[in-house]
Amino acid sequence: MAKPNYNFAKRQRDLAKEQKKEEKLARKKAAAEAGNVEHLEELDAEQEVIEDGTDAAHDPVEKA
């Protein structure tokens, strides 16, 4: 049985992250040119919540 090439998989993940970051930067730049920065920041915050798998609005609040 062939051994998995972990270096290749890591490189592919890194390339995907870099491409995603570049796309996000391009979206921000386009929105800034259109004057829609506030709306884009809200979308980025929602995207980060989805990526993290957590949502501050649905997390239980600790009581002291």
mmCIF file of N, CA and C in Angstrom:
data_model
loop_
_atom_site.group_PDB
_atom_site.id
_atom_site.type_symbol
_atom_site.label_atom_id
_atom_site.label_comp_id
_atom_site.label_asym_id
_atom_site.label_seq_id
_atom_site.Cartn_x
_atom_site.Cartn_y
_atom_site.Cartn_z
ATOM 1 N N MET A 1 0.844 -1.186 0.000
ATOM 2 C CA MET A 1 0.000 0.000 0.000
ATOM 3 C C MET A 1 0.888 1.247 0.000
ATOM 4 N N ALA A 2 0.505 2.238 -0.753
ATOM 5 C CA ALA A 2 1.277 3.472 -0.869
ATOM 6 C C ALA A 2 1.109 4.332 0.379
ATOM 7 N N LYS A 3 2.188 5.011 0.726
ATOM 8 C CA LYS A 3 2.149 5.907 1.877
ATOM 9 C C LYS A 3 1.579 7.261 1.449
ATOM 10 N N PRO A 4 0.788 7.901 2.315
ATOM 11 C CA PRO A 4 0.260 9.230 1.973
ATOM 12 C C PRO A 4 1.390 10.266 1.959
ATOM 13 N N ASN A 5 1.297 11.184 1.030
ATOM 14 C CA ASN A 5 2.289 12.249 0.902
ATOM 15 C C ASN A 5 1.759 13.471 1.653
ATOM 16 N N TYR A 6 2.125 13.561 2.926
ATOM 17 C CA TYR A 6 1.612 14.634 3.771
ATOM 18 C C TYR A 6 2.116 16.007 3.331
ATOM 19 N N ASN A 7 3.321 16.060 2.807
ATOM 20 C CA ASN A 7 3.858 17.347 2.344
ATOM 21 C C ASN A 7 3.033 17.896 1.185
ATOM 22 N N PHE A 8 2.607 17.028 0.286
ATOM 23 C CA PHE A 8 1.778 17.460 -0.835
ATOM 24 C C PHE A 8 0.436 17.986 -0.326
ATOM 25 N N ALA A 9 -0.176 17.265 0.608
ATOM 26 C CA ALA A 9 -1.470 17.683 1.152
ATOM 27 C C ALA A 9 -1.344 19.032 1.860
ATOM 28 N N LYS A 10 -0.268 19.202 2.624
ATOM 29 C CA LYS A 10 -0.055 20.470 3.329
ATOM 30 C C LYS A 10 0.126 21.610 2.329
ATOM 31 N N ARG A 11 0.892 21.361 1.277
ATOM 32 C CA ARG A 11 1.118 22.390 0.255
ATOM 33 C C ARG A 11 -0.195 22.780 -0.412
ATOM 34 N N GLN A 12 -1.049 21.805 -0.683
ATOM 35 C CA GLN A 12 -2.342 22.090 -1.300
ATOM 36 C C GLN A 12 -3.217 22.926 -0.368
ATOM 37 N N ARG A 13 -3.202 22.607 0.940
ATOM 38 C CA ARG A 13 -3.970 23.405 1.909
ATOM 39 C C ARG A 13 -3.439 24.836 1.955
ATOM 40 N N ASP A 14 -2.109 24.978 1.971
ATOM 41 C CA ASP A 14 -1.504 26.310 2.006
ATOM 42 C C ASP A 14 -1.855 27.117 0.761
ATOM 43 N N LEU A 15 -1.831 26.474 -0.401
ATOM 44 C CA LEU A 15 -2.200 27.165 -1.639
ATOM 45 C C LEU A 15 -3.665 27.590 -1.612
ATOM 46 N N ALA A 16 -4.531 26.736 -1.074
ATOM 47 C CA ALA A 16 -5.954 27.070 -0.985
ATOM 48 C C ALA A 16 -6.163 28.258 -0.047
ATOM 49 N N LYS A 17 -5.452 28.275 1.089
ATOM 50 C CA LYS A 17 -5.554 29.396 2.022
ATOM 51 C C LYS A 17 -5.091 30.691 1.363
ATOM 52 N N GLU A 18 -3.972 30.619 0.655
ATOM 53 C CA GLU A 18 -3.427 31.805 -0.003
ATOM 54 C C GLU A 18 -4.390 32.334 -1.059
ATOM 55 N N GLN A 19 -4.977 31.428 -1.834
ATOM 56 C CA GLN A 19 -5.928 31.838 -2.865
ATOM 57 C C GLN A 19 -7.165 32.472 -2.227
ATOM 58 N N LYS A 20 -7.643 31.883 -1.137
ATOM 59 C CA LYS A 20 -8.813 32.422 -0.451
ATOM 60 C C LYS A 20 -8.512 33.817 0.104
ATOM 61 N N LYS A 21 -7.305 33.992 0.648
ATOM 62 C CA LYS A 21 -6.913 35.291 1.189
ATOM 63 C C LYS A 21 -6.852 36.340 0.082
ATOM 64 N N GLU A 22 -6.311 35.954 -1.080
ATOM 65 C CA GLU A 22 -6.230 36.882 -2.208
ATOM 66 C C GLU A 22 -7.620 37.261 -2.712
ATOM 67 N N GLU A 23 -8.533 36.289 -2.751
ATOM 68 C CA GLU A 23 -9.902 36.578 -3.185
ATOM 69 C C GLU A 23 -10.586 37.523 -2.205
ATOM 70 N N LYS A 24 -10.358 37.317 -0.924
ATOM 71 C CA LYS A 24 -10.951 38.174 0.100
ATOM 72 C C LYS A 24 -10.415 39.599 -0.035
ATOM 73 N N LEU A 25 -9.104 39.720 -0.258
ATOM 74 C CA LEU A 25 -8.498 41.031 -0.438
ATOM 75 C C LEU A 25 -9.061 41.724 -1.673
ATOM 76 N N ALA A 26 -9.264 40.966 -2.747
ATOM 77 C CA ALA A 26 -9.823 41.536 -3.973
ATOM 78 C C ALA A 26 -11.259 42.010 -3.740
ATOM 79 N N ARG A 27 -12.038 41.230 -2.971
ATOM 80 C CA ARG A 27 -13.417 41.642 -2.656
ATOM 81 C C ARG A 27 -13.415 42.924 -1.840
ATOM 82 N N LYS A 28 -12.523 42.999 -0.847
ATOM 83 C CA LYS A 28 -12.445 44.197 -0.016
ATOM 84 C C LYS A 28 -12.051 45.410 -0.851
ATOM 85 N N LYS A 29 -11.091 45.214 -1.741
ATOM 86 C CA LYS A 29 -10.631 46.322 -2.582
ATOM 87 C C LYS A 29 -11.753 46.797 -3.496
ATOM 88 N N ALA A 30 -12.484 45.865 -4.086
ATOM 89 C CA ALA A 30 -13.589 46.225 -4.974
ATOM 90 C C ALA A 30 -14.689 46.937 -4.200
ATOM 91 N N ALA A 31 -14.973 46.470 -2.995
ATOM 92 C CA ALA A 31 -16.015 47.092 -2.183
ATOM 93 C C ALA A 31 -15.584 48.485 -1.733
ATOM 94 N N ALA A 32 -14.309 48.640 -1.414
ATOM 95 C CA ALA A 32 -13.810 49.948 -0.989
ATOM 96 C C ALA A 32 -13.916 50.950 -2.131
ATOM 97 N N GLU A 33 -13.644 50.494 -3.334
ATOM 98 C CA GLU A 33 -13.772 51.372 -4.491
ATOM 99 C C GLU A 33 -15.229 51.749 -4.725
ATOM 100 N N ALA A 34 -16.135 50.843 -4.376
ATOM 101 C CA ALA A 34 -17.556 51.103 -4.549
ATOM 102 C C ALA A 34 -18.131 51.853 -3.345
ATOM 103 N N GLY A 35 -17.339 51.993 -2.272
ATOM 104 C CA GLY A 35 -17.798 52.714 -1.090
ATOM 105 C C GLY A 35 -18.688 51.889 -0.192
ATOM 106 N N ASN A 36 -18.510 50.587 -0.204
ATOM 107 C CA ASN A 36 -19.369 49.699 0.566
ATOM 108 C C ASN A 36 -18.543 48.919 1.581
ATOM 109 N N VAL A 37 -17.676 49.585 2.327
ATOM 110 C CA VAL A 37 -16.757 48.925 3.247
ATOM 111 C C VAL A 37 -17.488 48.363 4.461
ATOM 112 N N GLU A 38 -18.435 49.090 5.011
ATOM 113 C CA GLU A 38 -19.125 48.639 6.217
ATOM 114 C C GLU A 38 -19.851 47.326 5.986
ATOM 115 N N HIS A 39 -20.536 47.213 4.870
ATOM 116 C CA HIS A 39 -21.276 45.994 4.567
ATOM 117 C C HIS A 39 -20.320 44.818 4.411
ATOM 118 N N LEU A 40 -19.181 45.037 3.796
ATOM 119 C CA LEU A 40 -18.206 43.973 3.578
ATOM 120 C C LEU A 40 -17.618 43.505 4.903
ATOM 121 N N GLU A 41 -17.372 44.422 5.830
ATOM 122 C CA GLU A 41 -16.833 44.039 7.133
ATOM 123 C C GLU A 41 -17.815 43.141 7.872
ATOM 124 N N GLU A 42 -19.113 43.417 7.755
ATOM 125 C CA GLU A 42 -20.122 42.567 8.382
ATOM 126 C C GLU A 42 -20.093 41.171 7.771
ATOM 127 N N LEU A 43 -19.962 41.092 6.458
ATOM 128 C CA LEU A 43 -19.909 39.798 5.786
ATOM 129 C C LEU A 43 -18.664 39.024 6.196
ATOM 130 N N ASP A 44 -17.530 39.704 6.337
ATOM 131 C CA ASP A 44 -16.302 39.043 6.761
ATOM 132 C C ASP A 44 -16.451 38.495 8.176
ATOM 133 N N ALA A 45 -17.091 39.251 9.059
ATOM 134 C CA ALA A 45 -17.296 38.783 10.425
ATOM 135 C C ALA A 45 -18.171 37.534 10.429
ATOM 136 N N GLU A 46 -19.216 37.525 9.609
ATOM 137 C CA GLU A 46 -20.074 36.350 9.521
ATOM 138 C C GLU A 46 -19.300 35.166 8.964
ATOM 139 N N GLN A 47 -18.453 35.396 7.976
ATOM 140 C CA GLN A 47 -17.661 34.324 7.368
ATOM 141 C C GLN A 47 -16.699 33.731 8.392
ATOM 142 N N GLU A 48 -16.071 34.567 9.221
ATOM 143 C CA GLU A 48 -15.148 34.077 10.232
ATOM 144 C C GLU A 48 -15.881 33.220 11.253
ATOM 145 N N VAL A 49 -17.100 33.591 11.616
ATOM 146 C CA VAL A 49 -17.890 32.807 12.557
ATOM 147 C C VAL A 49 -18.189 31.441 11.962
ATOM 148 N N ILE A 50 -18.541 31.414 10.699
ATOM 149 C CA ILE A 50 -18.848 30.152 10.031
ATOM 150 C C ILE A 50 -17.601 29.280 9.959
ATOM 151 N N GLU A 51 -16.454 29.862 9.624
ATOM 152 C CA GLU A 51 -15.214 29.104 9.511
ATOM 153 C C GLU A 51 -14.781 28.554 10.858
ATOM 154 N N ASP A 52 -14.964 29.322 11.932
ATOM 155 C CA ASP A 52 -14.562 28.873 13.260
ATOM 156 C C ASP A 52 -15.501 27.806 13.804
ATOM 157 N N GLY A 53 -16.711 27.766 13.299
ATOM 158 C CA GLY A 53 -17.685 26.808 13.792
ATOM 159 C C GLY A 53 -18.339 27.261 15.085
ATOM 160 N N THR A 54 -18.135 28.501 15.451
ATOM 161 C CA THR A 54 -18.748 29.032 16.662
ATOM 162 C C THR A 54 -19.539 30.273 16.308
ATOM 163 N N ASP A 55 -20.485 30.569 17.140
ATOM 164 C CA ASP A 55 -21.290 31.768 16.937
ATOM 165 C C ASP A 55 -21.486 32.412 18.295
ATOM 166 N N ALA A 56 -21.009 33.626 18.468
ATOM 167 C CA ALA A 56 -21.079 34.313 19.751
ATOM 168 C C ALA A 56 -22.524 34.506 20.202
ATOM 169 N N ALA A 57 -23.443 34.659 19.270
ATOM 170 C CA ALA A 57 -24.840 34.873 19.624
ATOM 171 C C ALA A 57 -25.475 33.606 20.188
ATOM 172 N N HIS A 58 -24.946 32.448 19.842
ATOM 173 C CA HIS A 58 -25.528 31.193 20.291
ATOM 174 C C HIS A 58 -24.724 30.516 21.393
ATOM 175 N N ASP A 59 -23.592 31.085 21.781
ATOM 176 C CA ASP A 59 -22.791 30.513 22.850
ATOM 177 C C ASP A 59 -23.409 30.889 24.189
ATOM 178 N N PRO A 60 -23.448 29.947 25.118
ATOM 179 C CA PRO A 60 -23.977 30.282 26.442
ATOM 180 C C PRO A 60 -23.046 31.261 27.150
ATOM 181 N N VAL A 61 -23.625 32.183 27.880
ATOM 182 C CA VAL A 61 -22.860 33.193 28.589
ATOM 183 C C VAL A 61 -22.572 32.676 29.988
ATOM 184 N N GLU A 62 -21.309 32.766 30.390
ATOM 185 C CA GLU A 62 -20.941 32.326 31.728
ATOM 186 C C GLU A 62 -21.372 33.385 32.732
ATOM 187 N N LYS A 63 -21.929 32.922 33.852
ATOM 188 C CA LYS A 63 -22.350 33.842 34.906
ATOM 189 C C LYS A 63 -21.366 33.742 36.054
ATOM 190 N N ALA A 64 -21.017 34.892 36.627
ATOM 191 C CA ALA A 64 -20.015 34.911 37.702
ATOM 192 C C ALA A 64 -20.592 34.514 39.018
#
